[in-house]
Coordinates of C-alpha atoms in Angstrom, one line a residue:
M1 CA 1.3 0.9 52.5
A2 CA 4.9 -0.7 52.7
G3 CA 5.4 -2.6 49.7
T4 CA 3.5 0.0 47.9
E5 CA 5.9 2.5 49.3
D6 CA 8.6 -0.3 48.1
F7 CA 6.6 -0.7 44.8
F8 CA 7.0 3.2 43.9
K9 CA 10.7 3.7 44.9
H10 CA 10.8 -0.3 41.9
I11 CA 9.2 1.9 39.3
E12 CA 10.4 5.7 39.7
E13 CA 14.1 4.3 39.8
G14 CA 13.2 1.7 36.4
Y15 CA 12.0 3.6 34.1
A16 CA 14.6 6.5 35.7
T17 CA 15.4 8.3 32.2
K18 CA 18.0 11.5 31.9
G19 CA 17.0 12.3 28.0
D20 CA 13.7 12.8 26.8
Y21 CA 11.2 9.9 26.8
I22 CA 7.5 9.9 26.8
I23 CA 4.8 9.2 29.3
M24 CA 3.2 5.8 28.9
G25 CA 0.8 6.3 32.2
A26 CA 1.2 4.7 35.4
A27 CA 1.8 1.3 36.9
M28 CA -0.3 -0.7 38.7
L29 CA 0.0 -2.4 42.3
N30 CA -2.8 -5.0 43.0
G31 CA -5.2 -3.4 40.5
E32 CA -4.8 -0.1 41.1
A33 CA -2.8 2.9 39.9
V34 CA -0.2 4.3 41.8
K35 CA -0.1 7.6 41.2
D36 CA 2.7 9.5 40.1
A37 CA 4.8 5.9 39.8
L38 CA 5.2 7.3 36.1
V39 CA 6.3 4.9 33.0
K40 CA 8.6 6.4 31.0
I41 CA 9.4 5.2 27.4
P42 CA 13.3 6.9 26.0
L43 CA 13.2 8.4 22.8
K44 CA 16.2 7.2 22.1
T45 CA 15.4 3.7 23.3
L46 CA 12.1 3.9 20.5
N47 CA 14.1 3.2 17.6
R48 CA 14.4 -0.9 18.9
H49 CA 11.1 -1.8 17.5
G50 CA 8.0 -2.7 19.7
L51 CA 4.7 -4.6 19.9
I52 CA 1.1 -4.0 21.0
A53 CA -0.7 -6.9 21.5
G54 CA -3.9 -8.1 23.0
A55 CA -7.5 -9.3 22.3
T56 CA -10.1 -7.6 20.4
G57 CA -11.7 -4.2 23.0
T58 CA -9.2 -3.8 25.3
G59 CA -7.5 -0.6 23.7
K60 CA -4.7 -1.7 21.8
T61 CA -5.7 1.0 18.9
K62 CA -6.0 4.2 21.9
T63 CA -2.5 3.3 22.2
L64 CA -1.4 3.3 19.1
Q65 CA -3.0 6.7 19.0
V66 CA -1.8 7.7 22.6
L67 CA 1.4 7.2 20.8
A68 CA 1.6 8.9 17.8
E69 CA 0.3 12.1 19.5
N70 CA 3.6 11.8 22.2
L71 CA 6.4 11.3 18.9
S72 CA 4.7 14.1 17.2
Q73 CA 4.9 16.5 20.0
K74 CA 8.4 15.5 20.4
G75 CA 9.1 16.3 16.7
I76 CA 9.0 12.4 15.8
P77 CA 6.7 11.7 12.3
V78 CA 4.7 8.4 12.0
L79 CA 3.4 6.1 9.9
L80 CA 0.2 4.4 10.6
M81 CA -1.3 1.2 8.6
D82 CA -5.3 1.7 9.3
L83 CA -6.5 -1.2 8.1
K84 CA -10.0 -0.1 10.1
G85 CA -10.5 3.0 9.2
D86 CA -11.0 4.9 13.0
L87 CA -7.9 6.4 13.5
S88 CA -8.4 9.8 11.5
G89 CA -9.7 11.4 15.3
L90 CA -6.5 12.1 15.3
A91 CA -7.0 15.6 12.9
Q92 CA -9.2 17.0 15.9
P93 CA -8.7 17.5 19.3
S94 CA -10.9 15.4 22.3
A95 CA -14.0 15.8 23.7
G96 CA -13.2 14.9 27.1
H97 CA -14.9 13.1 29.1
A98 CA -15.0 13.2 33.5
K99 CA -13.3 9.9 32.9
I100 CA -10.9 10.9 31.4
D101 CA -10.1 13.7 34.3
E102 CA -10.4 10.7 36.6
R103 CA -7.9 8.9 34.9
H104 CA -5.4 11.2 34.6
A105 CA -6.3 12.5 38.3
K106 CA -5.3 8.7 39.1
I107 CA -2.4 8.8 37.3
G108 CA -0.9 12.2 38.2
I109 CA -0.4 14.1 35.1
P110 CA -3.0 16.6 33.2
F111 CA -4.8 15.9 30.2
E112 CA -4.7 18.4 28.1
A113 CA -7.3 18.2 24.3
S114 CA -5.3 18.8 20.9
S115 CA -5.0 18.1 17.5
F116 CA -2.6 17.1 15.3
P117 CA -1.5 17.2 11.6
V118 CA -2.7 14.6 10.1
E119 CA -2.1 13.4 6.2
I120 CA -4.0 10.9 4.0
L121 CA -2.7 8.6 2.3
S122 CA -4.0 6.3 0.0
L123 CA -2.4 2.7 -2.0
S124 CA -6.0 2.4 -4.1
E125 CA -8.9 4.4 -5.0
Q126 CA -9.4 6.2 -1.8
D127 CA -8.9 9.6 -1.8
G128 CA -5.6 10.4 -0.2
V129 CA -2.4 11.5 -1.6
K130 CA -1.6 8.5 -4.1
L131 CA 1.2 5.9 -3.0
R132 CA 3.3 4.4 -6.5
A133 CA 6.4 3.3 -6.6
T134 CA 7.7 1.5 -10.3
V135 CA 9.1 -1.9 -11.0
S136 CA 12.1 -0.9 -11.9
E137 CA 12.6 0.3 -8.2
F138 CA 11.8 -2.8 -6.5
G139 CA 14.6 -4.6 -8.5
P140 CA 14.7 -8.2 -9.7
I141 CA 15.2 -9.9 -6.3
L142 CA 12.4 -7.8 -4.0
L143 CA 10.0 -8.5 -6.6
S144 CA 11.1 -12.5 -7.3
R145 CA 10.6 -12.1 -3.5
I146 CA 7.5 -10.8 -3.4
L147 CA 6.4 -13.3 -6.0
D148 CA 7.8 -15.9 -4.9
L149 CA 10.0 -17.3 -7.7
S150 CA 12.3 -20.6 -7.7
E151 CA 15.9 -20.2 -8.4
T152 CA 15.1 -20.2 -12.1
Q153 CA 12.6 -18.2 -12.3
E154 CA 14.4 -15.9 -10.3
G155 CA 17.1 -15.8 -12.8
I156 CA 14.6 -15.0 -15.8
V157 CA 13.3 -12.1 -13.5
A158 CA 17.6 -10.7 -13.7
V159 CA 18.5 -10.8 -17.5
V160 CA 14.5 -8.9 -17.9
F161 CA 16.3 -6.5 -15.9
K162 CA 19.1 -6.9 -17.4
Y163 CA 17.7 -6.1 -20.9
C164 CA 16.1 -3.1 -20.0
D165 CA 19.4 -1.4 -18.5
D166 CA 20.4 -1.7 -21.3
Q167 CA 18.3 -1.4 -23.9
K168 CA 17.8 1.7 -21.7
M169 CA 14.2 0.4 -21.9
P170 CA 12.5 2.1 -18.3
L171 CA 10.2 -0.7 -16.6
L172 CA 7.7 1.7 -14.9
D173 CA 4.6 -1.2 -14.8
L174 CA 3.6 -4.7 -14.4
K175 CA 2.6 -3.9 -18.0
D176 CA 6.1 -2.9 -19.0
F177 CA 6.7 -5.9 -17.1
K178 CA 4.7 -8.5 -18.7
K179 CA 5.4 -7.2 -22.6
V180 CA 9.6 -8.0 -21.9
L181 CA 8.3 -11.6 -20.5
Q182 CA 6.1 -11.7 -23.8
Y183 CA 8.9 -10.4 -26.1
A184 CA 11.6 -12.4 -24.7
T185 CA 9.5 -15.6 -25.6
G186 CA 8.5 -13.6 -29.1
A187 CA 9.2 -11.8 -31.4
G188 CA 12.7 -11.2 -29.2
K189 CA 13.4 -15.1 -28.6
A190 CA 16.4 -14.9 -31.6
E191 CA 17.7 -11.5 -30.0
F192 CA 17.3 -12.5 -25.6
T193 CA 18.7 -16.3 -27.2
K194 CA 21.7 -14.9 -28.2
E195 CA 22.6 -12.2 -25.8
Y196 CA 21.8 -13.9 -22.8
G197 CA 20.7 -17.6 -23.1
R198 CA 17.3 -19.5 -24.0
I199 CA 14.5 -18.5 -22.0
S200 CA 12.3 -21.1 -21.2
T201 CA 8.4 -20.4 -22.1
S202 CA 6.8 -22.8 -19.0
S203 CA 9.2 -20.4 -16.9
T204 CA 8.1 -16.9 -18.1
G205 CA 4.2 -18.8 -18.2
T206 CA 4.6 -19.2 -14.5
I207 CA 6.1 -15.5 -13.9
L208 CA 3.1 -14.0 -15.9
R209 CA 0.5 -15.9 -14.1
K210 CA 1.4 -15.0 -10.5
I211 CA 1.6 -10.9 -12.3
I212 CA -2.1 -12.1 -13.2
E213 CA -2.3 -13.4 -9.3
L214 CA -1.0 -9.8 -7.8
E215 CA -2.8 -7.6 -10.6
Q216 CA -6.1 -9.2 -8.8
Q217 CA -5.6 -8.2 -5.7
G218 CA -5.1 -4.2 -7.6
A219 CA -1.3 -4.2 -7.5
E220 CA -1.3 -2.1 -11.3
L221 CA -3.0 1.2 -8.6
F222 CA 0.6 1.4 -7.1
F223 CA 3.3 0.4 -9.5
G224 CA 3.8 3.4 -12.1
E225 CA 4.6 6.6 -11.6
K226 CA 4.6 9.5 -9.8
S227 CA 7.1 7.0 -7.4
F228 CA 6.5 8.5 -3.9
D229 CA 9.7 9.9 -1.8
V230 CA 9.7 8.8 1.1
N231 CA 11.1 11.5 2.8
D232 CA 7.8 13.6 2.7
L233 CA 6.9 10.9 5.9
T234 CA 9.6 12.7 8.2
R235 CA 8.3 16.3 7.4
I236 CA 7.6 18.1 10.6
D237 CA 4.6 21.6 11.0
E238 CA 5.3 25.2 11.9
K239 CA 5.3 24.2 15.6
G240 CA 7.7 21.3 15.2
R241 CA 5.3 18.2 15.7
G242 CA 6.2 15.8 13.3
Y243 CA 3.4 14.8 10.7
I244 CA 0.8 11.3 11.0
N245 CA 1.0 9.9 7.5
I246 CA -2.3 7.8 8.1
L247 CA -2.0 5.4 5.6
R248 CA -6.1 3.8 4.8
L249 CA -6.0 0.3 3.9
T250 CA -9.6 -0.7 4.4
D251 CA -10.3 -2.3 1.8
L252 CA -7.1 -3.9 1.6
Q253 CA -8.3 -6.4 4.4
D254 CA -8.5 -9.3 1.9
R255 CA -5.7 -8.5 -0.2
P256 CA -2.8 -9.5 1.8
K257 CA -0.7 -10.4 -1.0
L258 CA -0.3 -6.3 -2.2
F259 CA -0.9 -4.8 1.8
S260 CA 2.6 -7.2 2.0
T261 CA 3.7 -5.7 -1.0
F262 CA 3.4 -2.5 -0.2
M263 CA 5.1 -3.1 3.2
L264 CA 8.0 -5.0 1.6
S265 CA 8.7 -2.1 -1.0
L266 CA 8.4 0.8 1.4
L267 CA 10.6 -0.8 3.8
A268 CA 13.3 -1.5 1.0
E269 CA 13.0 1.9 -0.1
I270 CA 13.0 3.2 3.3
Y271 CA 16.1 1.2 3.9
A272 CA 18.1 2.4 1.2
T273 CA 17.3 6.0 1.1
F274 CA 17.7 7.2 4.6
P275 CA 21.3 7.4 6.5
E276 CA 23.0 5.7 8.6
Q277 CA 22.4 7.2 12.0
G278 CA 23.8 5.6 15.1
D279 CA 23.4 6.1 18.5
S280 CA 20.8 8.7 18.3
D281 CA 18.9 10.9 20.5
Q282 CA 15.0 10.3 19.1
P283 CA 14.3 7.7 16.2
E284 CA 13.6 9.6 12.7
L285 CA 10.4 8.1 11.4
I286 CA 8.4 5.7 13.4
L287 CA 5.7 3.0 12.1
F288 CA 3.4 1.5 12.9
I289 CA 1.8 -2.0 11.3
D290 CA -1.9 -2.4 12.1
E291 CA -3.3 -5.6 11.6
A292 CA -0.1 -7.6 11.4
H293 CA -0.4 -10.7 10.7
L294 CA -1.8 -9.7 7.5
I295 CA 1.5 -9.4 6.5
F296 CA 2.8 -12.6 7.3
K297 CA -0.5 -14.5 7.1
E298 CA 0.3 -15.5 3.9
A299 CA 4.5 -14.6 3.5
S300 CA 6.4 -16.9 1.5
N301 CA 9.5 -18.3 3.5
A302 CA 11.4 -15.9 1.3
L303 CA 9.6 -13.3 2.0
L304 CA 9.8 -13.3 6.2
D305 CA 13.5 -13.8 5.3
Q306 CA 13.4 -10.8 3.5
I307 CA 11.4 -8.7 6.4
E308 CA 13.1 -10.0 9.6
S309 CA 16.6 -8.5 8.0
I310 CA 15.3 -5.4 7.1
V311 CA 14.0 -5.1 11.1
K312 CA 17.3 -6.4 12.1
L313 CA 18.9 -3.4 9.8
I314 CA 17.0 -0.5 9.8
R315 CA 17.2 0.1 13.2
S316 CA 20.3 1.9 12.4
K317 CA 18.8 4.3 10.6
G318 CA 16.8 5.7 12.9
I319 CA 13.6 3.4 11.9
G320 CA 10.9 2.5 14.5
L321 CA 8.8 -0.6 13.7
Y322 CA 5.9 -1.2 16.2
F323 CA 3.6 -3.7 15.4
V324 CA 0.4 -4.1 16.5
T325 CA -2.3 -7.3 16.7
Q326 CA -3.9 -9.9 19.0
N327 CA -1.9 -12.4 20.5
P328 CA 2.7 -12.0 19.8
T329 CA 2.2 -15.7 18.7
D330 CA 1.1 -14.0 15.5
V331 CA 4.9 -12.1 15.3
P332 CA 7.4 -15.0 14.1
N333 CA 10.3 -15.3 16.8
D334 CA 12.7 -13.9 15.3
V335 CA 10.8 -10.8 14.5
L336 CA 9.6 -10.8 17.6
A337 CA 13.3 -10.9 19.3
Q338 CA 13.5 -7.5 18.0
L339 CA 11.2 -5.7 19.6
G340 CA 12.2 -3.5 22.9
L341 CA 9.0 -2.0 23.8
K342 CA 6.2 -4.5 24.4
V343 CA 2.7 -3.6 25.7
Q344 CA 0.3 -6.2 26.3
H345 CA -3.4 -5.6 26.9
A346 CA -5.5 -8.6 28.6
L347 CA -5.9 -11.5 26.8
R348 CA -8.9 -13.9 26.9
A349 CA -8.9 -17.6 27.7
F350 CA -11.1 -19.5 25.9
T351 CA -10.0 -22.3 25.1
A352 CA -7.0 -24.9 25.6
R353 CA -5.2 -23.4 23.3
D354 CA -5.6 -20.0 24.4
R355 CA -4.2 -20.6 28.4
K356 CA -1.6 -22.2 25.8
A357 CA -0.9 -19.1 24.0
I358 CA -1.1 -17.0 27.4
K359 CA 1.7 -19.5 29.5
L360 CA 4.0 -18.5 25.6
T361 CA 2.9 -14.9 26.2
A362 CA 4.0 -14.7 29.8
E363 CA 7.7 -16.5 29.2
N364 CA 8.0 -13.4 27.0
Y365 CA 8.5 -10.5 30.3
P366 CA 10.8 -10.2 33.0
E367 CA 9.9 -11.8 36.1
S368 CA 8.4 -9.6 38.8
E369 CA 7.8 -10.1 42.6
Y370 CA 5.2 -8.2 42.3
Y371 CA 3.0 -10.1 39.3
D372 CA 2.0 -13.8 38.6
T373 CA 2.1 -12.4 34.8
K374 CA 0.1 -15.7 33.6
E375 CA -2.4 -14.2 35.3
V376 CA -2.6 -10.2 35.0
L377 CA -2.8 -10.7 31.4
T378 CA -6.3 -12.5 32.1
S379 CA -7.7 -9.9 34.5
L380 CA -6.0 -6.7 33.2
G381 CA -9.1 -3.5 31.8
I382 CA -9.7 -2.2 29.1
G383 CA -7.1 0.7 29.2
E384 CA -4.5 -0.6 30.9
A385 CA -1.7 -3.2 29.9
L386 CA 1.7 -4.6 31.3
I387 CA 4.9 -2.5 29.3
S388 CA 8.2 -3.9 29.4
A389 CA 10.4 -1.4 28.0
L390 CA 14.5 -0.6 27.2
D391 CA 16.0 2.0 29.4
E392 CA 18.6 4.4 27.9
K393 CA 21.4 1.4 28.6
G394 CA 19.4 -1.3 26.4
R395 CA 18.2 -3.0 29.3
P396 CA 15.0 -4.5 30.0
T397 CA 12.5 -1.7 32.2
P398 CA 10.8 -3.7 35.7
L399 CA 7.6 -5.4 34.6
A400 CA 4.4 -2.9 34.7
A401 CA 0.5 -3.2 34.7
T402 CA -0.1 0.2 33.6
L403 CA -3.4 2.2 34.0
L404 CA -2.6 3.7 30.7
R405 CA -3.6 8.1 29.7
A406 CA -6.4 8.9 27.2
P407 CA -5.7 10.1 23.9
M408 CA -5.3 13.8 23.7
S409 CA -7.5 13.4 20.3
R410 CA -10.8 12.7 19.2
M411 CA -11.6 8.7 20.0
D412 CA -13.5 8.3 17.1
V413 CA -13.8 8.9 12.7
L414 CA -13.7 12.5 11.1
T415 CA -16.5 12.8 9.3
D416 CA -16.4 12.3 5.3
K417 CA -17.1 16.4 5.3
E418 CA -14.1 17.1 7.9
L419 CA -11.7 14.0 6.2
A420 CA -12.7 15.6 2.7
E421 CA -10.8 19.7 4.4
V422 CA -7.5 17.8 5.8
I423 CA -7.3 16.0 2.0
D424 CA -8.2 20.2 0.4
K425 CA -5.7 21.0 2.3
S426 CA -2.8 18.5 1.4
S427 CA 0.2 20.0 -0.2
L428 CA 1.2 16.2 -1.0
V429 CA -2.0 15.6 -3.2
K430 CA -0.8 17.7 -5.9
K431 CA 2.6 16.8 -6.2
Y432 CA 1.2 12.6 -5.9
N433 CA -2.1 12.1 -7.9
E434 CA -1.3 13.2 -11.3
I435 CA -1.3 10.2 -13.2
I436 CA 1.5 9.8 -15.8
D437 CA 2.3 7.9 -18.3
R438 CA 5.5 8.1 -20.2
E439 CA 6.5 6.1 -22.9
S440 CA 8.2 2.7 -20.9
A441 CA 9.0 -0.4 -22.4
Y442 CA 5.5 -1.5 -23.0
E443 CA 5.5 1.4 -25.7
I444 CA 8.9 0.8 -27.0
L445 CA 9.0 -2.7 -27.5
N446 CA 6.1 -2.4 -29.4
E447 CA 7.5 0.4 -31.3
K448 CA 10.3 -2.4 -31.8
I449 CA 7.9 -4.8 -32.5
E450 CA 5.6 -2.8 -35.3
D451 CA 8.7 -1.9 -37.4
A452 CA 10.3 -5.7 -37.9
E453 CA 6.9 -6.5 -39.1
K454 CA 7.3 -4.1 -41.3
L455 CA 11.4 -4.6 -42.2
A456 CA 10.1 -8.3 -42.5
E457 CA 6.8 -7.2 -45.1
K458 CA 9.4 -5.3 -47.3
E459 CA 11.5 -8.2 -47.3
K460 CA 9.2 -10.4 -48.2
N461 CA 8.0 -8.3 -51.6
E462 CA 11.7 -7.1 -52.4
P463 CA 12.7 -10.9 -54.2
A464 CA 9.4 -11.7 -55.6
A465 CA 9.8 -7.8 -57.4
R466 CA 13.7 -9.3 -58.5
R467 CA 12.7 -12.0 -60.5
T468 CA 9.8 -10.4 -61.9
S469 CA 12.5 -7.8 -63.3
S470 CA 14.6 -10.5 -64.2
R471 CA 11.9 -12.5 -65.8
A472 CA 11.5 -8.7 -68.0
S473 CA 14.7 -8.1 -68.9
T474 CA 15.7 -11.8 -70.1
R475 CA 12.4 -12.3 -72.2
Q476 CA 13.3 -10.6 -75.4
N477 CA 11.2 -8.9 -78.1
P478 CA 10.0 -11.3 -80.7
I479 CA 11.8 -9.0 -84.1
I480 CA 14.6 -8.5 -82.1
K481 CA 15.1 -12.4 -81.2
V482 CA 14.5 -13.0 -85.9
L483 CA 16.9 -9.6 -86.4
T484 CA 19.9 -11.4 -84.5
S485 CA 19.0 -15.0 -85.4
A486 CA 22.1 -16.5 -87.0
T487 CA 19.7 -17.6 -90.6
F488 CA 18.7 -14.0 -90.7
I489 CA 22.3 -12.6 -90.7
R490 CA 23.9 -15.8 -93.4
G491 CA 20.5 -15.0 -95.7
V492 CA 21.5 -11.3 -95.6
L493 CA 25.3 -11.8 -96.6
G494 CA 24.0 -13.9 -98.8
V495 CA 21.8 -11.4 -100.6
L496 CA 24.1 -8.5 -100.4
K497 CA 27.5 -11.0 -102.1
K498 CA 24.6 -10.8 -105.0
V499 CA 24.4 -7.3 -105.4
M500 CA 28.1 -7.1 -105.0
R501 CA 28.7 -9.4 -107.9

C-alpha cells in the first residue's frame, strides 16, 4: 500500500494545476487504476500540440472523441479530420452502459451522457459545408510547394501571379491558372517576353502536367469560390460550448495529395488570419488530424519543410495541432519534437521491425521508477494509454499509464437521417454551398485573345482593300486617255489654226 500511496502523491503533485484543465482519466499502477489519481491536462498548454498513437483497435479514435468533447465543454472549438467516417456520433448523446459506469467508478469521476454542437464539412461531393479556396489565396510560394516545382518553375509561377496582379485579373480556380500559362507561351508570348522575360514552353508544360495530376485527385472541387472564412471554425453555441467541426474525408483516403494540399492551405490561412495571442489561458482552436501519416507519406521535402515551419509558428496564434496515427515514427522527427501532449496506446510487437519501433517510441517518454515503458507499451488494454503532457510552466509531467474516461457522446456513426438533420440545421451550408463563377482570368484572357484575332483579321483585310482602291484610281478611262494625249491635242490645235486663217 505504501507504493500505491507514494504513486498517488507522485501523480497528484505532477498533474497539479492552478488554472482550468480537462481530465483524461486515472493513472494506473501494476495494471490497476488508482482511484482519484487524476491525469489532468492544463488548458493553458493545449496549444503546444500533441500526438495520439497506437495500433489499430486500441482506442485512438475514442481518445480523440474524449478530447474533442471536453474541449467543446470548455468553450474551445475543434476541427476533426474524419477519414474513417466514425466521428459523427458526437452530435448524439451516449446510450450509456454498465461497463462505462464501472470504468468511471474506478477513475473516480461520474459519467454524464451528452451531445455536442456539430458542423459537418466537406471537401468533395459529400453533403456538408463546402470548403473552398482560390488560387490567389494560395499565392505563388505555397502553390509551388504543393506542386513540387523546381526553382525555375517557381519563378514562372511567380511571374504568372505578378502578371495577373498587374492586369487586375483574378486567379480563382485551376482553369484560370492553366489559361494564363497557355497564354504566356501562346497568344501572349510577345507581351510576356517584353514585360517579364522569355518563358520556356517546356517549363510551363511541366507545370501544366502537375496541375492536371492535382485535378485528377479532385482539386477542382476545392479551388474556387466562395472561399471559406477560417473564423467560422471558432464559433461558440448559445450554451458557451465550442463547435466541433467534422471534416468528412472518407472518399479522400486514396488521394493524399489533395489532403496535403487542403491541410497546408488551411494552416497557412489560419496563421495569416488569426492574431498573435501570446501566453493565454486557453487555445483559440484545436485541430485533430486523423491518419496523419497520409499528410507525410507522399509529401515532398519542400512541402514537409512548409508543414514543419507552420507547426513551429502557429502555436503563438493560440492554435493546437494534434496528430493521430498508428506509430509515432509516422511523424517526422522535427514535428514530433514540437508535440507537448503524447497519448500512446498499445503497440504490437509481431516483427523485429515492430520491436525496434517500440524501443524508439519508449525513448520518447520520460523515465519512470513505476514503469518499464517498453513492457507497458505492449501490455496496455483497449482504452488505456501512456500519457505525458506539459504542466503550466511548460515542464513534462510524470509518465502515467492511464485508464481513460469514456466518451459522453455516441460511440458510433449517425444514421443517414440524423446526419441530414444536422446538415439541414447548419447556417454555414446556406453561406458556402452556392457555386459562384464570376469573371476571372479564364474569361478575361479568352476575350482578349478573341479581340486580338479580330484585330489581326481586320489588319489582314485592310491592305488588300487599299491596293484595290489604288489600282482603281490609277487606271484611266480610255476616252479621257485619248482626249488628254499629246497627239490628240496637237491635232485639235492644227484644226483651230486653219479655221482662224
